[in-house]
Coordinates of C-alpha atoms in Angstrom, one line a residue:
Chain Y
M1 CA -25.7 26.1 29.5
K2 CA -22.9 26.5 27.0
N3 CA -20.5 24.7 29.2
S4 CA -22.6 21.6 29.7
S5 CA -23.1 21.3 25.9
A6 CA -19.4 21.6 25.3
S7 CA -18.6 19.0 27.9
S8 CA -21.2 16.6 26.6
F9 CA -19.7 17.1 23.1
D10 CA -16.3 16.2 24.6
I11 CA -17.6 13.1 26.2
M12 CA -19.2 12.0 22.9
N13 CA -16.1 12.8 21.0
Y14 CA -13.8 10.8 23.4
A15 CA -16.3 7.9 23.4
V16 CA -16.4 7.7 19.5
Q17 CA -12.6 7.9 19.3
I18 CA -12.1 5.3 22.0
V19 CA -14.6 2.9 20.4
F20 CA -13.0 3.3 16.9
T21 CA -9.5 2.8 18.4
L22 CA -10.5 -0.4 20.1
V23 CA -12.0 -1.6 16.9
C24 CA -8.7 -1.0 15.2
I25 CA -6.6 -2.5 17.9
Y26 CA -8.7 -5.4 19.3
P27 CA -8.1 -7.9 16.4
F28 CA -4.3 -7.5 17.0
Y29 CA -4.7 -7.8 20.7
Y30 CA -6.8 -10.9 20.2
I31 CA -4.3 -12.7 18.0
F32 CA -1.6 -11.7 20.5
I33 CA -3.4 -13.3 23.5
Y34 CA -4.3 -16.4 21.4
S35 CA -0.7 -16.9 20.3
V36 CA 0.6 -16.8 23.9
S37 CA -2.2 -19.1 25.3
D38 CA -2.1 -22.8 25.6
P39 CA -3.5 -24.1 22.2
Q40 CA -6.1 -26.5 23.7
Q41 CA -7.3 -23.9 26.3
A42 CA -7.6 -21.3 23.6
L43 CA -9.9 -23.4 21.5
K44 CA -12.4 -23.1 24.3
G45 CA -12.6 -19.4 23.8
L46 CA -10.8 -16.3 24.7
I47 CA -11.9 -12.7 25.0
L48 CA -9.7 -10.5 27.1
L49 CA -7.0 -12.5 28.8
P50 CA -4.7 -15.3 27.7
K51 CA -5.1 -18.7 29.2
Q52 CA -2.1 -20.6 30.6
L53 CA 0.7 -18.4 29.3
T54 CA 3.1 -20.3 27.1
I55 CA 5.5 -19.7 24.2
V56 CA 5.1 -23.2 22.9
N57 CA 3.3 -21.9 19.7
Y58 CA 6.2 -19.7 18.9
T59 CA 8.9 -22.3 19.5
H60 CA 7.0 -24.8 17.4
I61 CA 5.9 -22.9 14.3
F62 CA 9.5 -22.4 13.4
R63 CA 9.8 -26.2 13.1
L64 CA 7.2 -26.3 10.3
D65 CA 8.4 -26.9 6.8
N66 CA 9.8 -23.8 5.2
M67 CA 8.9 -21.5 8.1
L68 CA 12.4 -20.5 9.1
H69 CA 13.5 -20.4 5.5
S70 CA 10.7 -18.1 4.5
F71 CA 11.4 -15.9 7.5
I72 CA 15.0 -15.5 6.2
V73 CA 13.8 -14.8 2.7
S74 CA 11.5 -12.1 4.0
V75 CA 14.2 -10.6 6.1
L76 CA 16.6 -10.7 3.2
R77 CA 14.2 -9.1 0.7
T78 CA 13.5 -6.4 3.2
V79 CA 17.1 -5.6 4.0
I80 CA 18.5 -5.9 0.5
G81 CA 15.5 -4.2 -1.1
T82 CA 15.6 -1.3 1.3
I83 CA 19.3 -0.7 0.9
L84 CA 19.0 -0.9 -2.8
T85 CA 16.1 1.5 -2.9
I86 CA 17.9 4.0 -0.7
A87 CA 21.1 3.8 -2.6
C88 CA 19.6 4.1 -6.1
S89 CA 16.8 6.5 -5.4
T90 CA 19.1 8.9 -3.4
W91 CA 21.8 8.8 -6.1
F92 CA 19.2 9.5 -8.8
A93 CA 17.7 12.3 -6.7
Y94 CA 21.2 13.9 -6.3
A95 CA 21.9 13.7 -10.0
V96 CA 18.7 15.4 -11.0
T97 CA 19.4 18.3 -8.7
K98 CA 22.6 19.0 -10.7
N99 CA 22.4 21.5 -13.5
E100 CA 25.3 20.0 -15.2
L101 CA 23.5 16.8 -15.9
Y102 CA 22.7 16.5 -19.6
L103 CA 18.9 16.2 -20.2
R104 CA 18.3 16.9 -16.5
K105 CA 14.7 17.9 -16.8
T106 CA 13.9 15.2 -19.3
I107 CA 15.4 12.5 -17.1
Y108 CA 13.4 13.8 -14.1
R109 CA 10.2 13.9 -16.0
F110 CA 10.8 10.5 -17.5
L111 CA 10.8 9.2 -13.9
V112 CA 7.9 11.3 -12.5
I113 CA 5.6 10.3 -15.3
T114 CA 5.7 6.7 -14.1
M115 CA 3.7 7.7 -11.0
Y116 CA 0.7 8.3 -13.3
F117 CA 0.4 5.3 -15.4
N118 CA 0.5 1.6 -14.9
A119 CA 0.7 -0.9 -17.8
G120 CA -1.5 -3.4 -15.8
L121 CA -1.1 -6.8 -14.4
I122 CA -0.7 -8.9 -17.5
P123 CA 1.9 -6.8 -19.3
W124 CA 3.9 -6.5 -16.1
Y125 CA 3.7 -10.3 -15.6
L126 CA 4.8 -11.0 -19.2
T127 CA 7.7 -8.5 -18.9
M128 CA 9.0 -10.0 -15.7
K129 CA 8.8 -13.4 -17.3
E130 CA 10.6 -12.3 -20.5
L131 CA 13.4 -10.7 -18.3
G132 CA 14.0 -14.1 -16.8
L133 CA 13.0 -12.9 -13.3
K134 CA 10.6 -15.7 -12.6
N135 CA 11.9 -17.6 -9.5
N136 CA 14.8 -15.2 -9.2
F137 CA 15.5 -13.3 -6.0
L138 CA 16.1 -10.2 -8.0
L139 CA 12.4 -9.8 -8.8
Y140 CA 11.9 -8.7 -5.2
V141 CA 14.4 -6.0 -5.1
L142 CA 15.2 -4.7 -8.7
P143 CA 11.8 -3.2 -9.8
G144 CA 11.7 -1.0 -6.7
A145 CA 15.2 0.3 -6.9
V146 CA 14.3 3.7 -8.3
V147 CA 10.9 4.8 -6.9
A148 CA 9.5 8.0 -8.4
Y149 CA 7.7 9.1 -5.2
Y150 CA 10.9 8.7 -3.1
V151 CA 13.0 10.6 -5.7
V152 CA 10.6 13.5 -5.6
L153 CA 10.8 13.6 -1.8
L154 CA 14.6 13.3 -1.8
K155 CA 15.1 15.9 -4.5
T156 CA 13.0 18.4 -2.7
F157 CA 15.1 17.8 0.4
I158 CA 18.5 18.0 -1.3
E159 CA 17.6 21.2 -3.0
Q160 CA 17.1 22.8 0.4
L161 CA 20.6 22.0 1.5
P162 CA 23.1 24.9 1.6
Q163 CA 25.0 25.2 -1.7
A164 CA 28.2 26.3 0.0
L165 CA 29.0 22.9 1.4
E166 CA 29.1 21.3 -2.1
E167 CA 31.0 24.1 -3.6
S168 CA 33.8 24.0 -1.1
A169 CA 34.1 20.2 -1.7
M170 CA 34.2 21.0 -5.5
I171 CA 37.0 23.4 -5.0
D172 CA 38.9 20.8 -3.1
G173 CA 38.6 18.7 -6.3
A174 CA 36.0 16.2 -5.1
G175 CA 34.1 14.4 -7.9
H176 CA 30.4 13.7 -7.9
L177 CA 30.6 10.4 -6.2
T178 CA 32.7 11.8 -3.3
I179 CA 30.4 14.8 -2.9
F180 CA 27.4 12.5 -2.8
T181 CA 28.8 10.0 -0.4
R182 CA 30.6 12.4 1.9
V183 CA 28.5 15.5 1.9
I184 CA 25.0 15.1 0.5
F185 CA 24.1 11.6 1.7
P186 CA 25.0 12.2 5.4
L187 CA 23.2 15.5 5.4
S188 CA 20.0 13.8 4.0
M189 CA 19.7 11.4 6.9
P190 CA 16.4 12.6 8.2
I191 CA 14.6 12.0 4.9
V192 CA 16.6 8.9 4.1
A193 CA 15.5 7.4 7.5
T194 CA 11.8 8.1 6.6
I195 CA 12.1 6.5 3.2
A196 CA 14.0 3.5 4.8
V197 CA 11.0 2.9 7.1
F198 CA 8.5 3.3 4.3
A199 CA 10.5 1.1 1.9
S200 CA 11.1 -1.6 4.5
V201 CA 7.4 -1.8 5.6
G202 CA 6.5 -2.0 1.9
Q203 CA 9.0 -4.8 1.2
W204 CA 7.9 -6.8 4.2
N205 CA 4.2 -6.5 3.2
T206 CA 4.6 -7.1 -0.6
W207 CA 3.4 -10.5 -1.6
T208 CA 1.8 -10.3 -5.1
D209 CA 5.2 -10.5 -6.8
N210 CA 5.9 -13.7 -4.9
Y211 CA 2.3 -15.0 -5.6
F212 CA 2.6 -14.5 -9.4
L213 CA 6.2 -15.1 -10.2
V214 CA 7.6 -17.6 -7.7
S215 CA 6.9 -21.3 -7.8
S216 CA 10.0 -22.6 -6.1
D217 CA 9.8 -23.2 -2.3
N218 CA 13.2 -21.7 -2.0
L219 CA 12.0 -18.2 -2.5
Q220 CA 8.6 -18.2 -0.7
T221 CA 8.2 -15.2 1.7
L222 CA 6.5 -15.4 5.1
Q223 CA 3.5 -13.5 3.8
L224 CA 2.8 -16.2 1.2
I225 CA 3.4 -19.1 3.6
L226 CA 0.7 -17.5 5.8
Y227 CA -1.6 -17.1 2.8
N228 CA -1.2 -20.8 2.0
Y229 CA -1.9 -21.8 5.5
L230 CA -5.0 -19.6 5.5
T231 CA -6.5 -20.7 2.1
D232 CA -5.5 -24.3 2.3
A233 CA -6.9 -25.7 5.5
Q234 CA -5.9 -29.2 4.5
Q235 CA -2.3 -28.2 4.3
I236 CA -2.2 -27.9 8.1
V237 CA -4.6 -30.6 9.1
N238 CA -3.1 -33.4 6.9
S239 CA 0.4 -32.2 7.0
S240 CA 2.6 -34.9 8.4
N241 CA 4.2 -31.8 9.7
L242 CA 1.6 -31.1 12.4
Q243 CA 1.8 -34.7 13.6
D244 CA 5.5 -34.6 13.7
L245 CA 5.2 -31.3 15.6
N246 CA 2.9 -32.7 18.1
R247 CA 4.8 -35.9 18.7
G248 CA 5.7 -36.2 22.3
L249 CA 4.1 -32.9 23.2
A250 CA 1.9 -32.6 26.3
T251 CA -0.4 -30.0 24.7
K252 CA -1.2 -30.5 21.0
I253 CA -0.8 -27.4 18.8
S254 CA -4.0 -26.7 16.9
P255 CA -4.3 -25.4 13.3
E256 CA -5.8 -22.2 14.6
S257 CA -2.8 -21.6 16.9
I258 CA -0.5 -22.1 13.9
R259 CA -2.4 -19.6 11.7
I260 CA -2.7 -17.1 14.4
T261 CA 0.9 -17.3 15.6
I262 CA 2.2 -17.0 12.1
T263 CA 0.0 -13.9 11.7
M264 CA 1.5 -12.5 14.8
V265 CA 5.0 -13.1 13.6
V266 CA 4.3 -11.4 10.3
T267 CA 2.6 -8.4 12.0
L268 CA 5.1 -7.8 14.8
P269 CA 8.0 -6.2 12.8
V270 CA 5.6 -3.7 11.3
M271 CA 4.2 -2.9 14.7
L272 CA 7.7 -2.2 15.9
V273 CA 8.7 0.0 13.0
Y274 CA 5.6 2.0 12.0
P275 CA 5.2 4.3 15.0
F276 CA 8.6 5.9 14.0
L277 CA 6.9 7.0 10.8
Q278 CA 4.3 9.1 12.6
R279 CA 6.4 12.3 12.4
Y280 CA 6.8 12.1 8.7
F281 CA 3.3 11.1 7.6
V282 CA 2.1 14.7 7.1
K283 CA 5.3 15.8 5.5
G284 CA 5.3 12.9 3.1
I285 CA 1.6 13.3 2.2
M286 CA 2.0 17.0 1.7
L287 CA 5.1 16.6 -0.4
G288 CA 3.4 13.9 -2.4
A289 CA 0.9 16.4 -3.5
I290 CA 3.6 18.4 -5.2
K291 CA 4.1 17.3 -8.7
G292 CA 7.6 17.3 -10.2
Chain Q
M1 CA 21.9 27.3 -9.2
H2 CA 25.7 28.0 -9.2
A3 CA 26.7 31.6 -9.2
Q4 CA 28.9 32.3 -12.1
A5 CA 30.7 35.0 -10.1
N6 CA 32.4 32.4 -8.0
P7 CA 36.0 32.1 -9.2
A8 CA 36.0 28.4 -8.3
V9 CA 33.4 27.8 -11.0
K10 CA 35.7 29.3 -13.6
V11 CA 38.4 26.9 -12.6
R12 CA 35.9 24.0 -12.8
K13 CA 35.0 25.0 -16.4
K14 CA 38.1 23.2 -17.7
R15 CA 37.0 19.9 -16.2
W16 CA 33.4 20.6 -16.9
N17 CA 32.8 18.4 -19.9
A18 CA 34.6 15.4 -18.5
S19 CA 32.7 15.8 -15.2
R20 CA 29.4 16.2 -17.1
V21 CA 30.0 13.1 -19.2
T22 CA 30.9 11.1 -16.1
L23 CA 27.8 12.2 -14.2
F24 CA 25.6 11.4 -17.2
A25 CA 27.2 8.0 -17.5
M26 CA 26.6 7.3 -13.8
V27 CA 22.9 8.1 -14.2
I28 CA 22.2 6.1 -17.4
P29 CA 22.1 2.7 -15.7
F30 CA 19.3 3.9 -13.4
V31 CA 17.4 5.5 -16.3
I32 CA 17.6 2.1 -18.1
L33 CA 16.3 0.4 -14.9
V34 CA 13.3 2.8 -14.8
F35 CA 12.7 2.2 -18.5
V36 CA 12.8 -1.6 -18.1
F37 CA 10.4 -1.9 -15.2
N38 CA 8.0 1.0 -16.0
Y39 CA 8.0 1.5 -19.8
I40 CA 8.7 -1.9 -21.3
P41 CA 5.5 -3.3 -19.9
L42 CA 3.6 -0.7 -21.9
F43 CA 4.8 -2.6 -25.1
G44 CA 2.8 -5.5 -23.7
W45 CA -0.3 -3.6 -24.7
L46 CA 0.4 -4.9 -28.2
Y47 CA -0.7 -8.3 -27.1
A48 CA -4.2 -7.1 -27.2
F49 CA -4.0 -6.7 -31.0
Y50 CA -2.6 -10.2 -31.6
D51 CA -4.0 -13.6 -31.1
Y52 CA -1.3 -14.5 -28.6
K53 CA -0.7 -18.0 -27.4
P54 CA 1.8 -18.5 -24.6
G55 CA 5.0 -20.0 -25.9
I56 CA 4.8 -18.6 -29.4
P57 CA 6.8 -15.4 -30.0
L58 CA 4.8 -12.3 -30.9
S59 CA 6.5 -12.1 -34.3
Q60 CA 4.8 -15.3 -35.3
T61 CA 1.4 -14.7 -34.0
P62 CA -1.4 -13.4 -36.2
F63 CA -2.4 -9.7 -36.0
V64 CA -6.2 -9.5 -35.3
G65 CA -6.7 -5.8 -34.8
M66 CA -9.7 -5.0 -32.6
K67 CA -11.0 -8.5 -32.4
F68 CA -10.5 -8.9 -28.6
F69 CA -12.0 -5.5 -27.9
R70 CA -15.1 -6.6 -29.7
L71 CA -15.0 -9.9 -27.7
V72 CA -14.9 -7.9 -24.5
L73 CA -18.1 -6.2 -25.5
D74 CA -19.6 -9.5 -26.7
D75 CA -18.9 -11.1 -23.4
K76 CA -21.8 -9.0 -21.9
D77 CA -22.8 -11.1 -19.0
D78 CA -19.4 -11.3 -17.4
L79 CA -18.7 -7.7 -18.1
I80 CA -22.0 -6.4 -16.7
R81 CA -21.4 -8.5 -13.6
V82 CA -17.9 -7.4 -12.8
L83 CA -18.7 -3.7 -13.7
T84 CA -21.7 -3.8 -11.4
N85 CA -19.6 -5.0 -8.5
T86 CA -16.8 -2.6 -9.3
L87 CA -19.1 0.4 -9.5
A88 CA -21.1 -0.6 -6.4
M89 CA -18.1 -1.0 -4.2
S90 CA -16.5 2.2 -5.6
F91 CA -19.8 4.1 -4.9
L92 CA -19.9 2.7 -1.4
S93 CA -16.3 3.7 -0.7
I94 CA -17.0 7.2 -2.0
L95 CA -20.0 7.4 0.2
A96 CA -17.9 6.4 3.2
S97 CA -15.1 8.9 2.5
P98 CA -16.7 11.7 4.7
L99 CA -16.0 9.4 7.6
A100 CA -12.3 10.3 7.5
V101 CA -13.2 14.0 7.5
I102 CA -15.5 13.5 10.6
F103 CA -12.8 11.5 12.3
A104 CA -10.2 14.2 11.6
I105 CA -12.5 16.9 13.1
L106 CA -13.1 14.8 16.2
L107 CA -9.4 14.2 16.6
N108 CA -8.7 17.9 16.2
E109 CA -11.3 18.8 18.8
S110 CA -9.7 16.6 21.5
K111 CA -8.2 18.9 24.1
N112 CA -5.8 16.3 25.4
K113 CA -2.8 16.2 23.1
A114 CA -1.4 12.9 24.4
F115 CA -4.7 11.2 23.9
K116 CA -4.9 12.5 20.4
K117 CA -1.4 11.2 19.6
V118 CA -2.2 7.7 21.0
V119 CA -5.5 7.5 19.0
Q120 CA -3.7 8.6 15.9
T121 CA -0.9 6.1 16.2
L122 CA -3.3 3.2 17.0
T123 CA -5.8 3.9 14.3
T124 CA -3.1 4.1 11.6
L125 CA -1.8 0.6 12.3
P126 CA -4.2 -1.2 10.0
N127 CA -2.9 0.9 7.1
F128 CA 0.6 -0.7 7.5
I129 CA -0.3 -4.3 7.4
S130 CA -0.7 -6.4 4.3
W131 CA -4.0 -7.6 2.9
I132 CA -3.0 -11.2 3.9
I133 CA -2.9 -10.2 7.5
V134 CA -6.2 -8.4 7.2
Y135 CA -7.7 -11.5 5.7
S136 CA -6.2 -13.6 8.5
L137 CA -7.7 -11.3 11.2
A138 CA -11.0 -11.3 9.4
S139 CA -11.2 -15.1 9.2
V140 CA -10.2 -15.3 12.9
I141 CA -13.1 -13.0 13.8
F142 CA -15.8 -13.6 11.2
S143 CA -15.6 -17.2 10.0
S144 CA -18.2 -19.7 11.2
G145 CA -15.9 -20.9 14.0
G146 CA -14.6 -17.5 14.8
L147 CA -14.8 -15.1 17.6
L148 CA -17.9 -13.3 16.5
N149 CA -20.0 -16.4 16.4
E150 CA -18.6 -17.5 19.8
I151 CA -19.7 -14.2 21.4
L152 CA -23.1 -14.3 19.7
F153 CA -23.7 -17.8 20.9
K154 CA -22.8 -16.9 24.4
L155 CA -25.3 -14.1 24.3
H156 CA -27.8 -16.5 22.8
W157 CA -28.5 -14.0 20.0
I158 CA -28.1 -16.6 17.2
E159 CA -29.0 -20.3 16.8
N160 CA -26.8 -21.2 13.8
A161 CA -23.3 -20.0 13.0
T162 CA -23.1 -17.2 10.4
N163 CA -20.2 -17.1 8.1
V164 CA -19.7 -13.4 7.2
L165 CA -16.9 -14.2 4.8
G166 CA -19.3 -16.3 2.7
N167 CA -22.4 -14.2 3.0
Q168 CA -23.2 -13.1 -0.5
P169 CA -25.8 -10.4 0.1
A170 CA -23.5 -8.6 2.5
T171 CA -20.4 -8.8 0.4
W172 CA -20.3 -5.2 -0.9
W173 CA -21.0 -3.7 2.6
F174 CA -18.6 -6.0 4.3
Q175 CA -15.7 -5.3 1.9
T176 CA -16.4 -1.6 2.2
A177 CA -16.3 -1.9 6.0
I178 CA -13.0 -3.6 5.8
S179 CA -11.5 -0.9 3.6
V180 CA -12.8 1.7 6.0
W181 CA -11.3 -0.1 8.9
K182 CA -8.0 -0.3 7.2
G183 CA -7.8 3.2 5.7
L184 CA -9.7 5.6 8.0
G185 CA -7.0 6.5 10.5
F186 CA -4.4 7.1 7.8
G187 CA -6.9 8.9 5.6
S188 CA -7.8 11.4 8.3
I189 CA -4.1 12.6 8.5
I190 CA -4.4 14.7 5.3
Y191 CA -7.5 16.4 6.7
L192 CA -5.7 17.1 10.0
A193 CA -3.0 18.7 8.0
A194 CA -5.6 20.8 6.2
I195 CA -7.2 21.8 9.5
A196 CA -3.7 22.8 10.8
G197 CA -3.5 25.2 7.9
I198 CA -6.6 27.1 8.9
D199 CA -5.9 30.6 10.2
P200 CA -6.4 30.5 14.0
E201 CA -7.6 34.1 14.0
L202 CA -10.8 32.9 12.3
Y203 CA -11.6 30.8 15.4
D204 CA -10.8 33.7 17.7
A205 CA -13.1 36.0 15.8
A206 CA -15.9 33.5 15.8
K207 CA -15.5 33.1 19.6
V208 CA -15.8 36.8 20.0
D209 CA -18.9 36.8 17.9
G210 CA -20.3 34.2 20.3
A211 CA -20.3 31.2 18.1
G212 CA -20.5 27.9 19.9
R213 CA -18.3 24.9 19.3
L214 CA -20.4 23.2 16.8
Q215 CA -21.1 26.4 15.0
R216 CA -17.3 27.0 14.8
I217 CA -16.8 23.5 13.3
M218 CA -19.6 24.0 10.8
A219 CA -18.6 27.6 9.8
I220 CA -14.8 27.4 9.8
T221 CA -13.4 23.9 10.0
V222 CA -15.7 22.2 7.4
P223 CA -15.2 24.9 4.8
G224 CA -11.5 24.8 5.5
I225 CA -11.3 21.1 4.7
L226 CA -13.7 21.2 1.8
P227 CA -11.2 21.9 -1.0
T228 CA -9.0 19.0 0.0
F229 CA -12.0 16.7 0.3
F230 CA -13.2 17.9 -3.1
V231 CA -9.9 17.1 -4.8
L232 CA -9.6 13.6 -3.2
T233 CA -13.2 12.8 -4.1
L234 CA -12.6 13.7 -7.7
L235 CA -9.5 11.5 -7.8
N236 CA -11.7 8.7 -6.3
I237 CA -14.2 9.2 -9.0
A238 CA -11.4 9.0 -11.6
N239 CA -10.3 5.7 -10.0
I240 CA -13.9 4.3 -10.0
L241 CA -12.9 1.3 -12.0
S242 CA -10.3 0.2 -9.6
S243 CA -11.7 1.2 -6.2
T244 CA -11.2 -1.8 -4.0
S245 CA -7.7 -3.0 -4.2
F246 CA -6.9 -6.0 -6.3
E247 CA -5.1 -7.6 -3.3
Q248 CA -8.3 -7.2 -1.2
N249 CA -10.2 -9.0 -3.9
L250 CA -7.7 -11.8 -4.2
V251 CA -7.5 -12.6 -0.5
F252 CA -11.3 -12.4 0.2
Y253 CA -12.3 -14.3 -3.0
N254 CA -14.2 -17.5 -2.5
S255 CA -16.8 -19.4 -4.5
L256 CA -19.7 -18.3 -2.2
V257 CA -19.2 -14.6 -2.7
A258 CA -17.5 -14.7 -6.2
D259 CA -20.5 -13.2 -8.0
K260 CA -20.6 -10.2 -5.8
L261 CA -16.9 -9.8 -5.1
E262 CA -15.3 -10.1 -8.5
T263 CA -14.2 -6.7 -9.8
L264 CA -12.7 -5.6 -13.1
D265 CA -9.1 -6.1 -11.9
Y266 CA -9.8 -9.6 -10.7
F267 CA -11.5 -10.4 -13.9
V268 CA -8.4 -9.3 -15.8
Y269 CA -6.3 -11.5 -13.6
R270 CA -8.6 -14.5 -13.9
T271 CA -8.9 -14.3 -17.7
G272 CA -5.3 -13.3 -18.4
I273 CA -3.2 -15.2 -15.9
A274 CA -5.3 -17.9 -14.4
T275 CA -6.8 -19.1 -17.7
G276 CA -4.0 -17.9 -19.9
D277 CA -6.1 -15.8 -22.2
V278 CA -3.5 -13.1 -22.4
S279 CA -4.8 -11.1 -25.3
F280 CA -8.3 -10.8 -24.0
G281 CA -7.1 -9.9 -20.5
T282 CA -4.8 -7.2 -21.9
A283 CA -7.7 -5.8 -24.0
V284 CA -9.8 -5.5 -20.9
G285 CA -6.9 -3.8 -19.0
I286 CA -6.4 -1.3 -21.8
A287 CA -10.1 -0.4 -22.0
K288 CA -10.0 0.2 -18.2
S289 CA -6.9 2.4 -18.4
I290 CA -8.4 4.5 -21.2
I291 CA -11.6 5.0 -19.4
S292 CA -9.7 6.0 -16.2
I293 CA -7.6 8.5 -18.2
V294 CA -10.7 10.0 -19.9
L295 CA -12.4 10.3 -16.6
L296 CA -9.4 12.0 -15.0
F297 CA -9.2 14.6 -17.7
S298 CA -12.9 15.3 -17.9
I299 CA -13.0 15.6 -14.1
N300 CA -10.1 18.0 -14.3
A301 CA -12.0 20.1 -16.9
V302 CA -15.1 20.1 -14.8
S303 CA -13.1 21.1 -11.7
K304 CA -11.4 24.0 -13.7
R305 CA -14.8 25.2 -14.8
V306 CA -16.5 24.9 -11.3
R307 CA -13.6 26.0 -9.0
G308 CA -11.3 27.8 -11.3
Q309 CA -8.5 25.5 -10.5
S310 CA -7.4 22.1 -11.8
V311 CA -6.9 19.0 -9.7
F312 CA -3.4 18.4 -10.9

């Protein structure tokens, strides 16, 4: 009696989980099979399997105006932004663990408080404008150089490291910068790796700064290119681009294929990176609950 | 931190001041960076008290005091509309928040560890993609020429194409469903952590007493999660004026659903940036921040009284 109820519970439970997992995953699977199908065949409908496997969509979207360029901008903002965030936030975290830092507590609080208030969209926009950051690559990477949440995580980690290591370096006459680069930073690798993944996914996905502050084509990111293709149907259909693209092609690329393939290109890097975060989710969430 | 008994420390005392000054000097640039990007925008709140026109420096614009705050209140129709939408969608998302608890309990009850890990990995994916991608997926599936219509046609369930993205009456529900889809897997992680913290002996004792599986869930797991759920719900209530993310609003916005979709944040953006009414938009933003802060503190007070512990 008890056994049968338990097993029916199990079946129910697995069924619910499988259904929800499929709901989460299917849209991604669908754009994947669409992007590797022949554009004209795909228009007739796809459900489970690709039709006439081809990579023509991928080889061709990169010939669209700006596509390759924006891809490079996105990669650059991700790489530079992540490196900058890691360097600045880690150094900041190291400094606020040092008792000999003047105003140590004040400086730390000054940063932590920023987690709890936000001036709002318009003041932020005006500030960025006043700072001359409109249409300037720095707007992607500078504001996120020192992130309060990351500093809290890093500081917690650094404080757990054995004191003796630092002290022996001090006796050898090492300065702060040497201790930081040669001792503390290498030892903090586990948490640094976590933050690197978080920060890079964040950089790759951020687009509002681009949307509000960049008008020049030179600095458009991949996310925004996709947004423009989604919201401005005419951009694809009328673009001389598409006609150029299809000139001399046996199968004509469709606007749907273009949108879906760009979506796939934008999603793929995240798909490759985020499973590595899994181990740190809980730790990060739990530590995030601790207030400086 | 540093034991004074250590002879090395005494030696260091001589260099101490120099080293302290150096360290301080090496931190200051970053403090300035934090100040510039997080504190300077706060001065922008001043714009709400001046009749600011873009292009004219603030020093030359007339001070108007509370004029724009009064204007916000005068603009009743707009305000009521966007507040209704904001509160409705907040309410729906708070209503949906137990789903993450249920999902966490189901995950925790799976006997197969590998299955659990796979489900967890796959269901957190939507959390890590941008709202633009979400919108792209939604338009691929839900637009009039999309996958959903195609399937419904094939099944002969519908005669005419439905466009979910432009369906005004369903807007609140649809947007909540999208938020749930995006956040459920990730949101359940914190509850899984809470479940992991429950003393296993409780389960053993319940087993000995003959409690069945559902009884154990109801009597041990649910009460174990409740404090976490309570805190998160209180924080959600404090954020009631900015429930659906602004980015979500921006990508799903279209003229068909505008009346049901526009929330306070979007209204601030539309008046302040799209139409250049900086002072008015800032005033709305300030009012929103103040209400959020008041809510947060009153909720904290309530929580102290009810549970004897504060939220933060």
